[in-house]
Amino acid sequence: MARTMDPLGKKIFKGVLVDELVGIFVAYFLFKKMNTSQDFRQTMSKKFPFLLEVYYKSIEHSGMYGIREQDQEKWLNSKT
């Protein structure tokens, strides 16, 4: 005996699925942009520092070190 979802259940399921897909694409876009643009990382450090920290932790976890230090050095030198 196969049960089918009621129309409201289908709408909710589709909505959750669409939200998940949008979230994945946004996360991918932000990571790619932060990974390729030091200026964008500087903007993120001013507006959303917690997201930049997640970026730094994820690349350090993958074995890439020194990005944070390079950014801080460039930003410090640009202020003077």
PDB file of C-alpha atoms in Angstrom:
ATOM      1  CA  MET A   1       0.000   0.000   0.000  1.00  0.00           C
ATOM      2  CA  ALA A   2       1.850   3.061  -1.255  1.00  0.00           C
ATOM      3  CA  ARG A   3       0.942   6.355   0.323  1.00  0.00           C
ATOM      4  CA  THR A   4       1.182   9.522  -1.657  1.00  0.00           C
ATOM      5  CA  MET A   5       1.938  12.912  -0.197  1.00  0.00           C
ATOM      6  CA  ASP A   6      -0.857  15.393   0.149  1.00  0.00           C
ATOM      7  CA  PRO A   7      -0.581  18.612  -1.891  1.00  0.00           C
ATOM      8  CA  LEU A   8       0.613  20.670   1.092  1.00  0.00           C
ATOM      9  CA  GLY A   9       3.312  18.107   1.870  1.00  0.00           C
ATOM     10  CA  LYS A  10       4.512  18.223  -1.731  1.00  0.00           C
ATOM     11  CA  LYS A  11       4.697  22.026  -1.664  1.00  0.00           C
ATOM     12  CA  ILE A  12       6.663  21.997   1.579  1.00  0.00           C
ATOM     13  CA  PHE A  13       9.033  19.318   0.263  1.00  0.00           C
ATOM     14  CA  LYS A  14       9.636  21.222  -2.971  1.00  0.00           C
ATOM     15  CA  GLY A  15      10.185  24.455  -1.045  1.00  0.00           C
ATOM     16  CA  VAL A  16      12.745  22.847   1.249  1.00  0.00           C
ATOM     17  CA  LEU A  17      14.494  21.231  -1.721  1.00  0.00           C
ATOM     18  CA  VAL A  18      14.676  24.545  -3.613  1.00  0.00           C
ATOM     19  CA  ASP A  19      15.985  26.324  -0.491  1.00  0.00           C
ATOM     20  CA  GLU A  20      18.715  23.711  -0.080  1.00  0.00           C
ATOM     21  CA  LEU A  21      19.789  24.014  -3.712  1.00  0.00           C
ATOM     22  CA  VAL A  22      19.864  27.815  -3.546  1.00  0.00           C
ATOM     23  CA  GLY A  23      21.944  27.603  -0.358  1.00  0.00           C
ATOM     24  CA  ILE A  24      24.441  25.263  -2.009  1.00  0.00           C
ATOM     25  CA  PHE A  25      24.847  27.538  -5.026  1.00  0.00           C
ATOM     26  CA  VAL A  26      25.246  30.653  -2.852  1.00  0.00           C
ATOM     27  CA  ALA A  27      27.866  28.904  -0.702  1.00  0.00           C
ATOM     28  CA  TYR A  28      29.736  27.774  -3.815  1.00  0.00           C
ATOM     29  CA  PHE A  29      29.630  31.276  -5.333  1.00  0.00           C
ATOM     30  CA  LEU A  30      30.887  32.910  -2.131  1.00  0.00           C
ATOM     31  CA  PHE A  31      33.687  30.373  -1.708  1.00  0.00           C
ATOM     32  CA  LYS A  32      34.785  30.729  -5.323  1.00  0.00           C
ATOM     33  CA  LYS A  33      34.716  34.531  -5.130  1.00  0.00           C
ATOM     34  CA  MET A  34      36.649  34.578  -1.846  1.00  0.00           C
ATOM     35  CA  ASN A  35      39.126  32.041  -3.190  1.00  0.00           C
ATOM     36  CA  THR A  36      39.960  34.170  -6.239  1.00  0.00           C
ATOM     37  CA  SER A  37      39.708  37.767  -5.021  1.00  0.00           C
ATOM     38  CA  GLN A  38      41.679  39.268  -2.160  1.00  0.00           C
ATOM     39  CA  ASP A  39      39.671  42.499  -2.511  1.00  0.00           C
ATOM     40  CA  PHE A  40      36.434  40.551  -2.054  1.00  0.00           C
ATOM     41  CA  ARG A  41      37.897  38.921   1.072  1.00  0.00           C
ATOM     42  CA  GLN A  42      38.648  42.417   2.400  1.00  0.00           C
ATOM     43  CA  THR A  43      35.051  43.454   1.759  1.00  0.00           C
ATOM     44  CA  MET A  44      33.867  40.299   3.519  1.00  0.00           C
ATOM     45  CA  SER A  45      36.143  41.059   6.492  1.00  0.00           C
ATOM     46  CA  LYS A  46      34.363  44.383   6.953  1.00  0.00           C
ATOM     47  CA  LYS A  47      30.785  43.251   6.350  1.00  0.00           C
ATOM     48  CA  PHE A  48      30.705  39.563   7.339  1.00  0.00           C
ATOM     49  CA  PRO A  49      33.840  38.659   9.331  1.00  0.00           C
ATOM     50  CA  PHE A  50      32.316  35.390  10.558  1.00  0.00           C
ATOM     51  CA  LEU A  51      31.942  34.144   6.959  1.00  0.00           C
ATOM     52  CA  LEU A  52      35.544  35.033   6.205  1.00  0.00           C
ATOM     53  CA  GLU A  53      36.614  33.088   9.296  1.00  0.00           C
ATOM     54  CA  VAL A  54      34.720  30.044   7.998  1.00  0.00           C
ATOM     55  CA  TYR A  55      36.525  30.440   4.671  1.00  0.00           C
ATOM     56  CA  TYR A  56      39.946  30.636   6.351  1.00  0.00           C
ATOM     57  CA  LYS A  57      39.226  27.611   8.550  1.00  0.00           C
ATOM     58  CA  SER A  58      38.016  25.535   5.599  1.00  0.00           C
ATOM     59  CA  ILE A  59      41.079  26.203   3.455  1.00  0.00           C
ATOM     60  CA  GLU A  60      43.405  25.651   6.411  1.00  0.00           C
ATOM     61  CA  HIS A  61      41.626  22.365   7.097  1.00  0.00           C
ATOM     62  CA  SER A  62      42.295  21.356   3.483  1.00  0.00           C
ATOM     63  CA  GLY A  63      46.025  22.014   3.976  1.00  0.00           C
ATOM     64  CA  MET A  64      46.416  25.446   2.390  1.00  0.00           C
ATOM     65  CA  TYR A  65      48.121  27.762   4.859  1.00  0.00           C
ATOM     66  CA  GLY A  66      49.230  31.372   4.633  1.00  0.00           C
ATOM     67  CA  ILE A  67      46.222  32.984   2.941  1.00  0.00           C
ATOM     68  CA  ARG A  68      45.082  34.694   6.143  1.00  0.00           C
ATOM     69  CA  GLU A  69      48.581  36.049   6.781  1.00  0.00           C
ATOM     70  CA  GLN A  70      48.950  37.304   3.192  1.00  0.00           C
ATOM     71  CA  ASP A  71      45.616  39.104   3.455  1.00  0.00           C
ATOM     72  CA  GLN A  72      46.448  40.706   6.791  1.00  0.00           C
ATOM     73  CA  GLU A  73      49.853  41.823   5.528  1.00  0.00           C
ATOM     74  CA  LYS A  74      48.398  43.400   2.369  1.00  0.00           C
ATOM     75  CA  TRP A  75      45.581  45.113   4.244  1.00  0.00           C
ATOM     76  CA  LEU A  76      47.989  46.441   6.869  1.00  0.00           C
ATOM     77  CA  ASN A  77      50.341  47.777   4.183  1.00  0.00           C
ATOM     78  CA  SER A  78      47.499  49.399   2.271  1.00  0.00           C
ATOM     79  CA  LYS A  79      46.459  51.402   5.355  1.00  0.00           C
ATOM     80  CA  THR A  80      49.886  53.006   5.688  1.00  0.00           C
TER      81      THR A  80
END
